[in-house]
Short mmCIF file of C-alpha atoms in Angstrom, two decimals:
data_model
loop_
_atom_site.label_atom_id
_atom_site.label_comp_id
_atom_site.label_asym_id
_atom_site.label_seq_id
_atom_site.Cartn_x
_atom_site.Cartn_y
_atom_site.Cartn_z
CA MET R 44 19.53 34.51 -13.37
CA GLU R 45 17.36 37.57 -12.83
CA LEU R 46 14.66 37.38 -10.19
CA ARG R 47 11.57 39.58 -10.25
CA HIS R 48 10.06 40.43 -6.86
CA LEU R 49 6.29 40.54 -6.70
CA ARG R 50 4.54 42.96 -4.36
CA PRO R 51 4.05 41.32 -0.92
CA ARG R 52 0.53 40.52 0.20
CA VAL R 53 -0.01 40.63 3.96
CA LEU R 54 -2.63 38.48 5.70
CA VAL R 55 -3.82 38.49 9.30
CA THR R 56 -1.78 35.47 10.37
CA LEU R 57 0.98 35.41 7.79
CA GLY R 58 2.16 37.06 4.61
CA LEU R 59 3.54 35.95 1.29
CA VAL R 60 6.42 36.89 -0.86
CA ALA R 61 6.47 35.26 -4.30
CA ILE R 62 9.53 35.48 -6.51
CA THR R 63 9.36 34.63 -10.19
CA LEU R 64 12.11 32.16 -11.03
CA LEU R 65 13.26 31.35 -14.55
CA SER R 66 13.11 27.55 -14.44
CA GLY R 67 16.73 26.99 -13.36
CA CYS R 68 17.87 26.76 -16.96
CA ASN R 69 17.30 28.78 -20.13
CA ASP R 70 13.62 28.42 -21.02
CA SER R 71 14.42 28.73 -24.72
CA LEU R 72 16.37 25.49 -24.49
CA LEU R 73 13.39 23.50 -23.25
CA PRO R 74 11.80 21.28 -25.90
CA PRO R 75 8.38 22.45 -27.12
CA PRO R 76 5.36 20.32 -26.25
CA PRO R 77 4.75 17.56 -28.80
CA ARG R 78 2.23 18.51 -31.49
CA THR R 79 0.65 15.07 -31.37
CA PRO R 80 0.62 12.84 -28.31
CA PRO R 81 3.34 10.19 -28.48
CA ARG R 82 2.09 6.64 -28.58
CA PRO R 83 1.99 4.72 -25.31
CA PRO R 84 4.96 2.39 -24.87
CA THR R 85 4.51 -1.26 -25.69
CA GLN R 86 5.45 -3.15 -22.58
CA SER R 87 5.53 -6.93 -22.65
CA ALA R 88 7.25 -7.43 -19.28
CA THR R 89 5.56 -6.69 -15.99
CA TRP R 90 8.38 -4.28 -15.00
CA ASP R 91 10.44 -1.95 -17.20
CA LEU R 92 13.24 0.42 -16.23
CA VAL R 93 12.02 3.66 -17.80
CA GLY R 94 15.03 5.89 -17.19
CA LEU R 95 17.08 8.00 -14.76
CA GLN R 96 19.18 4.96 -13.87
CA GLY R 97 21.77 5.79 -11.25
CA GLU R 98 20.14 9.11 -10.39
CA THR R 99 20.68 9.86 -6.72
CA LYS R 100 18.08 10.75 -4.11
CA LEU R 101 14.94 10.16 -6.20
CA ILE R 102 12.09 11.21 -3.96
CA SER R 103 8.86 12.03 -5.85
CA VAL R 104 7.13 11.16 -9.14
CA ALA R 105 3.95 12.58 -10.68
CA VAL R 106 2.10 11.70 -13.88
CA VAL R 107 -0.17 14.25 -15.56
CA ARG R 108 -3.53 12.52 -15.89
CA ALA R 109 -4.67 14.70 -18.79
CA ARG R 110 -1.39 14.01 -20.64
CA PRO R 111 0.03 10.75 -19.27
CA TRP R 112 3.13 10.95 -21.48
CA GLU R 113 4.23 13.85 -19.25
CA ILE R 114 6.07 12.70 -16.12
CA LEU R 115 7.77 14.81 -13.45
CA VAL R 116 10.41 13.50 -11.04
CA GLY R 117 12.06 15.31 -8.14
CA THR R 118 15.33 14.60 -6.34
CA MET R 119 16.74 15.72 -2.99
CA ASN R 120 20.09 17.27 -2.17
CA THR R 121 22.86 14.73 -1.59
CA TYR R 122 24.55 16.30 1.41
CA SER R 123 27.51 13.92 1.56
CA SER R 124 28.63 14.85 -1.95
CA GLU R 125 26.96 18.28 -2.02
CA THR R 126 25.02 17.33 -5.15
CA PRO R 127 22.00 19.61 -5.52
CA GLY R 128 18.56 18.21 -6.19
CA LYS R 129 16.36 19.09 -9.16
CA ILE R 130 13.07 18.57 -10.97
CA LEU R 131 13.10 16.70 -14.28
CA ARG R 132 10.32 16.44 -16.84
CA SER R 133 9.69 13.97 -19.64
CA GLN R 134 7.23 14.54 -22.47
CA ASP R 135 7.68 11.16 -24.13
CA TRP R 136 6.82 8.52 -21.51
CA GLY R 137 10.25 8.75 -19.89
CA LYS R 138 12.48 8.24 -22.94
CA THR R 139 14.14 11.65 -22.60
CA TRP R 140 14.37 14.07 -19.69
CA THR R 141 14.91 17.80 -19.25
CA VAL R 142 15.89 19.56 -16.03
CA VAL R 143 13.22 22.21 -15.51
CA LEU R 144 14.27 23.42 -12.06
CA ASP R 145 17.80 23.02 -10.74
CA SER R 146 19.53 23.41 -7.36
CA VAL R 147 16.49 22.58 -5.26
CA SER R 148 15.87 19.78 -2.78
CA VAL R 149 12.43 18.32 -3.39
CA SER R 150 10.06 16.82 -0.81
CA GLN R 151 7.03 16.20 -3.03
CA ILE R 152 5.66 17.02 -6.50
CA VAL R 153 1.89 17.43 -6.86
CA VAL R 154 -0.02 18.11 -10.10
CA GLU R 155 -3.50 19.63 -10.31
CA GLN R 156 -4.99 16.90 -12.45
CA ASN R 157 -7.98 18.55 -14.17
CA GLU R 158 -5.82 20.35 -16.73
CA GLY R 159 -2.35 19.31 -15.59
CA ASN R 160 -0.77 22.75 -15.97
CA ARG R 161 -0.46 23.70 -12.30
CA VAL R 162 2.40 21.96 -10.49
CA TYR R 163 3.59 22.37 -6.90
CA ALA R 164 6.91 21.18 -5.49
CA THR R 165 7.50 21.34 -1.74
CA LEU R 166 11.14 21.86 -0.82
CA ASN R 167 13.69 20.95 1.86
CA MET R 168 16.61 22.76 3.46
CA GLY R 169 19.26 24.15 1.15
CA ASN R 170 16.90 26.27 -0.94
CA HIS R 171 16.83 30.04 -1.22
CA PRO R 172 15.70 31.83 0.80
CA THR R 173 14.14 29.12 3.01
CA PRO R 174 12.36 25.82 2.51
CA VAL R 175 9.34 26.94 0.53
CA ILE R 176 7.05 25.85 -2.31
CA ALA R 177 7.93 26.11 -6.00
CA ARG R 178 4.89 26.60 -8.22
CA SER R 179 4.51 26.30 -11.97
CA LEU R 180 1.44 27.44 -13.89
CA ASP R 181 2.60 26.14 -17.27
CA ALA R 182 3.17 22.41 -16.66
CA GLY R 183 6.72 22.86 -15.37
CA ARG R 184 8.28 25.16 -17.97
CA THR R 185 8.70 28.12 -15.60
CA TRP R 186 8.56 28.33 -11.81
CA GLU R 187 8.12 30.80 -8.98
CA TRP R 188 8.87 30.68 -5.27
CA VAL R 189 5.85 30.83 -2.98
CA ASP R 190 7.04 31.88 0.49
CA PHE R 191 4.82 31.54 3.58
CA GLY R 192 6.10 34.95 4.65
CA ILE R 193 6.62 34.09 8.32
CA ASP R 194 9.60 33.51 10.60
CA LEU R 195 10.74 30.07 9.47
CA ASP R 196 13.85 29.86 11.64
CA GLY R 197 14.50 26.19 12.29
CA LEU R 198 12.27 24.98 9.43
CA ALA R 199 13.66 21.82 7.83
CA ARG R 200 11.20 21.37 5.00
CA VAL R 201 7.78 21.91 3.58
CA GLY R 202 6.49 18.36 3.43
CA PRO R 203 3.09 17.10 2.28
CA LEU R 204 0.86 19.10 -0.03
CA ARG R 205 -2.65 18.26 -1.21
CA ILE R 206 -5.03 19.97 -3.65
CA ASP R 207 -8.77 19.97 -2.97
CA PRO R 208 -10.13 17.67 -5.71
CA VAL R 209 -13.35 19.68 -6.07
CA HIS R 210 -12.29 23.27 -5.35
CA THR R 211 -8.84 23.14 -6.91
CA ASN R 212 -7.93 26.69 -5.89
CA VAL R 213 -7.79 25.33 -2.30
CA VAL R 214 -4.41 23.86 -1.35
CA TYR R 215 -3.11 22.48 1.96
CA ALA R 216 0.54 22.15 3.01
CA GLY R 217 2.44 21.04 6.10
CA THR R 218 5.80 22.13 7.47
CA ILE R 219 8.39 20.24 9.53
CA GLY R 220 11.27 21.73 11.53
CA ARG R 221 13.51 21.54 14.57
CA TYR R 222 10.94 23.42 16.61
CA GLY R 223 7.83 21.75 15.23
CA GLY R 224 5.83 22.94 12.25
CA GLY R 225 2.36 23.85 11.14
CA PHE R 226 -0.59 23.19 8.85
CA TYR R 227 -1.40 25.85 6.25
CA LYS R 228 -4.29 26.50 3.87
CA SER R 229 -4.46 28.54 0.67
CA THR R 230 -7.67 29.48 -1.14
CA ASP R 231 -5.99 31.14 -4.13
CA MET R 232 -3.88 28.35 -5.66
CA GLY R 233 -1.00 28.89 -3.27
CA THR R 234 -0.53 32.63 -3.67
CA SER R 235 -1.30 33.35 -0.01
CA TRP R 236 -1.46 31.09 3.04
CA ARG R 237 -2.79 31.08 6.60
CA LEU R 238 -2.09 28.88 9.58
CA THR R 239 -5.09 26.68 10.30
CA PRO R 240 -6.47 26.40 12.83
CA PRO R 241 -4.97 29.71 13.98
CA ASP R 242 -3.09 30.23 17.21
CA ARG R 243 -5.18 31.69 20.00
CA PRO R 244 -3.95 33.99 22.79
CA GLY R 245 -1.97 31.87 25.22
CA GLU R 246 -2.60 28.69 23.23
CA ASN R 247 -0.79 27.27 20.23
CA SER R 248 -2.70 25.70 17.37
CA VAL R 249 -2.89 21.93 17.11
CA LEU R 250 -0.61 20.36 14.48
CA ARG R 251 2.36 22.37 15.74
CA GLY R 252 4.45 19.21 16.12
CA GLY R 253 5.26 19.01 12.41
CA VAL R 254 2.93 17.73 9.68
CA SER R 255 3.97 14.47 8.00
CA ALA R 256 0.89 13.56 5.93
CA ILE R 257 -2.37 15.03 4.62
CA ALA R 258 -5.39 13.31 3.05
CA ILE R 259 -8.67 14.68 1.69
CA ASP R 260 -11.96 12.83 1.35
CA PRO R 261 -12.63 13.08 -2.42
CA LYS R 262 -16.40 12.84 -1.93
CA ASN R 263 -16.51 15.40 0.86
CA PRO R 264 -13.38 17.59 0.63
CA ASN R 265 -14.20 19.39 3.88
CA GLU R 266 -13.13 16.18 5.64
CA LEU R 267 -9.37 16.24 6.14
CA TYR R 268 -6.93 13.84 7.81
CA VAL R 269 -3.64 15.35 9.01
CA ALA R 270 -0.77 13.50 10.70
CA GLU R 271 1.38 15.19 13.32
CA MET R 272 4.94 13.89 13.77
CA SER R 273 5.25 14.68 17.46
CA PRO R 274 3.72 13.11 19.51
CA GLY R 275 2.60 10.90 16.61
CA SER R 276 -1.08 11.75 16.25
CA VAL R 277 -3.70 11.87 13.51
CA TYR R 278 -6.31 14.62 13.47
CA LYS R 279 -9.53 14.88 11.49
CA SER R 280 -11.39 18.00 10.40
CA TYR R 281 -14.98 18.14 9.18
CA ASP R 282 -14.88 21.82 8.21
CA GLY R 283 -11.91 22.29 5.89
CA GLY R 284 -9.35 22.71 8.66
CA ALA R 285 -11.14 25.25 10.84
CA THR R 286 -11.31 22.76 13.72
CA PHE R 287 -9.79 19.34 14.39
CA GLN R 288 -10.34 16.35 16.63
CA VAL R 289 -7.73 13.74 17.43
CA LEU R 290 -8.28 10.14 16.25
CA ASP R 291 -7.48 7.04 18.22
CA ILE R 292 -4.72 5.48 16.10
CA PRO R 293 -3.35 1.95 16.75
CA VAL R 294 0.36 2.69 17.22
CA LEU R 295 2.05 5.66 18.85
CA ASP R 296 4.59 6.31 16.13
CA VAL R 297 5.22 8.75 13.29
CA PRO R 298 2.39 8.39 10.74
CA ASP R 299 4.12 8.67 7.36
CA GLY R 300 1.24 8.36 4.93
CA ILE R 301 -2.54 8.78 4.91
CA GLU R 302 -4.78 7.96 1.95
CA VAL R 303 -8.56 8.01 1.52
CA ASP R 304 -9.90 5.43 -0.92
CA PRO R 305 -11.33 7.44 -3.86
CA TYR R 306 -14.06 4.86 -4.49
CA HIS R 307 -15.01 4.10 -0.87
CA SER R 308 -14.31 7.20 1.18
CA ASN R 309 -15.18 5.42 4.41
CA ILE R 310 -11.93 3.45 3.91
CA VAL R 311 -8.77 5.22 5.10
CA TYR R 312 -5.19 3.89 5.09
CA LEU R 313 -2.48 4.87 7.54
CA GLY R 314 1.20 3.98 7.08
CA MET R 315 3.62 4.10 10.03
CA ARG R 316 7.29 5.04 9.75
CA SER R 317 8.42 2.09 11.87
CA GLY R 318 6.45 -0.22 9.59
CA GLY R 319 2.91 -1.36 9.04
CA LEU R 320 -0.14 -0.27 7.12
CA PHE R 321 -3.44 0.12 8.97
CA ARG R 322 -6.91 0.26 7.46
CA SER R 323 -10.09 1.87 8.74
CA SER R 324 -13.47 1.16 7.20
CA ASP R 325 -15.36 3.71 9.30
CA HIS R 326 -13.76 7.07 8.40
CA GLY R 327 -10.90 6.63 10.87
CA ALA R 328 -12.90 5.77 13.98
CA SER R 329 -11.26 2.33 14.35
CA TRP R 330 -8.31 0.61 12.71
CA GLY R 331 -7.05 -2.85 11.81
CA SER R 332 -3.69 -4.03 10.48
CA SER R 333 -3.67 -4.37 6.69
CA LEU R 334 -0.03 -5.03 5.80
CA ALA R 335 2.86 -6.80 7.55
CA ALA R 336 4.62 -4.78 10.20
CA ASN R 337 7.94 -4.97 8.35
CA ALA R 338 6.64 -2.89 5.44
CA TRP R 339 6.52 0.89 5.49
CA ALA R 340 3.62 1.98 3.29
CA SER R 341 3.93 5.65 2.43
CA LYS R 342 1.60 6.11 -0.55
CA ILE R 343 -1.35 4.28 -2.08
CA VAL R 344 -2.87 4.64 -5.56
CA SER R 345 -5.91 2.87 -6.98
CA ARG R 346 -6.82 1.49 -10.39
CA SER R 347 -10.40 0.58 -9.57
CA ASP R 348 -12.64 0.16 -6.56
CA SER R 349 -10.79 -3.01 -5.60
CA LEU R 350 -7.31 -2.85 -7.19
CA LEU R 351 -4.80 -0.86 -5.13
CA PHE R 352 -1.03 -0.36 -5.09
CA ALA R 353 1.11 0.72 -2.13
CA SER R 354 4.72 1.89 -1.99
CA SER R 355 7.08 0.75 0.74
CA GLY R 356 10.69 1.57 1.48
CA TRP R 357 11.31 -0.47 4.60
CA ASN R 358 14.73 -2.14 4.32
CA ALA R 359 14.88 -5.31 2.20
CA GLU R 360 11.21 -6.03 2.84
CA GLY R 361 10.06 -3.00 0.88
CA GLY R 362 8.84 -2.70 -2.68
CA MET R 363 5.49 -2.20 -4.33
CA PHE R 364 2.51 -4.10 -2.98
CA GLY R 365 -0.80 -4.84 -4.68
CA SER R 366 -4.26 -5.57 -3.34
CA THR R 367 -7.23 -6.96 -5.25
CA ASP R 368 -9.75 -6.77 -2.41
CA ALA R 369 -9.86 -3.03 -1.59
CA GLY R 370 -6.86 -3.18 0.72
CA VAL R 371 -7.87 -6.04 3.01
CA THR R 372 -4.88 -8.18 1.96
CA TRP R 373 -1.67 -7.32 0.08
CA SER R 374 1.09 -9.11 -1.81
CA LEU R 375 4.54 -7.98 -2.92
CA LEU R 376 4.81 -7.36 -6.67
CA SER R 377 8.24 -8.78 -7.41
CA PRO R 378 10.69 -8.74 -9.02
CA GLY R 379 10.80 -4.98 -8.98
CA PRO R 380 12.09 -1.98 -7.03
CA ARG R 381 12.73 -2.72 -3.37
CA PHE R 382 13.35 0.67 -1.77
CA VAL R 383 10.30 2.54 -3.04
CA HIS R 384 9.38 5.95 -1.68
CA ASP R 385 6.82 7.23 -4.17
CA ILE R 386 4.50 5.84 -6.83
CA ALA R 387 2.14 7.32 -9.43
CA ILE R 388 -0.54 5.77 -11.60
CA ASP R 389 -1.70 6.20 -15.21
CA THR R 390 -5.19 4.71 -15.17
CA THR R 391 -5.75 5.36 -18.89
CA ASN R 392 -2.91 3.07 -19.99
CA ASN R 393 -2.74 0.78 -16.93
CA PHE R 394 0.75 1.83 -15.82
CA VAL R 395 2.10 2.32 -12.30
CA TYR R 396 5.37 4.24 -11.91
CA SER R 397 7.73 3.53 -9.05
CA LEU R 398 11.01 5.06 -7.86
CA GLU R 399 13.87 2.80 -6.79
CA VAL R 400 15.98 4.99 -4.53
CA GLN R 401 18.96 2.78 -3.64
CA GLY R 402 22.28 2.06 -5.32
CA ALA R 403 23.05 1.28 -8.94
CA GLU R 404 19.51 0.05 -9.56
CA SER R 405 18.02 3.42 -8.75
CA GLY R 406 15.76 4.88 -11.39
CA LEU R 407 12.18 5.20 -12.55
CA TYR R 408 10.35 1.91 -13.15
CA ARG R 409 7.04 1.20 -14.83
CA TYR R 410 4.70 -1.63 -13.91
CA LYS R 411 2.14 -2.87 -16.43
CA ILE R 412 -1.18 -3.73 -14.82
CA ARG R 413 -2.52 -6.96 -16.28
#
């Protein structure tokens, strides 16, 4: 596979080297986009196994809002059996799948939803040359490496990534490693990045303990929430990441997920790695428990201003939870996947997609919202 090196672009605080990567397989073998949109599946049961049954290390799923029949799924490396991870794409509601990027270990897949052609995949250890970001500008047909261009010795993975919902050329990403991490911002769709807030002489930037979650207020995208793994803190910015203030969170633990309600941006959800989902109704100033402490809520999607769904992968008490009162109370949607790490929603056709990550029942599942 031939790689084409692009000319490096150097910034004040960090540089970038992007390498064009032919999608991991022969692009001519990829199926062409369907000429007419395939019909939505008819689903009579509440849960359906869509596909990828038995696939190992399923970690992230994304649905293209503009074309909901297009689904992307990422997997991690399986270190015990040395099985490499990959990104798969379906163009027919999950009936058939094509590997569009191979030999990568995925952390998260994020789609810019206005047109659905720009896709980012943050990557773990085991990738060349370091854990970086893979970017596609053609809905996943071809990919390129986007390298932060700094000394990433000890970096374990690039973790969360969020796209500004209003100014979609603005992208935020967090890194995690043995020696901490950082919070980075791009204003050119991920071509170049800078550490934010920057280090000052004799003083390291905040968020150097490794970034585990990022959330953006959809009504005011200058308001950001960023979780730091160590010492387990949540910071808020009112100016697009230029400055941050620490929030008083209820539990000193690793925050694993932050979501801002897209209908009520004063409501913020915070999931803890040791279990528990907390809810703030005042932009993060104060918090109350919203879900049982034995559930690990890592992602939340919404169907309306009151109907929400949360993923949880906490032992046998995990699964997908639903709320009909804007997140005040939750109930387990069973039977269904139990060890859920990621979920995605198709609001046009009332589908929620969920990844079961354990054992023979692993695969992509679809829930029909009634």
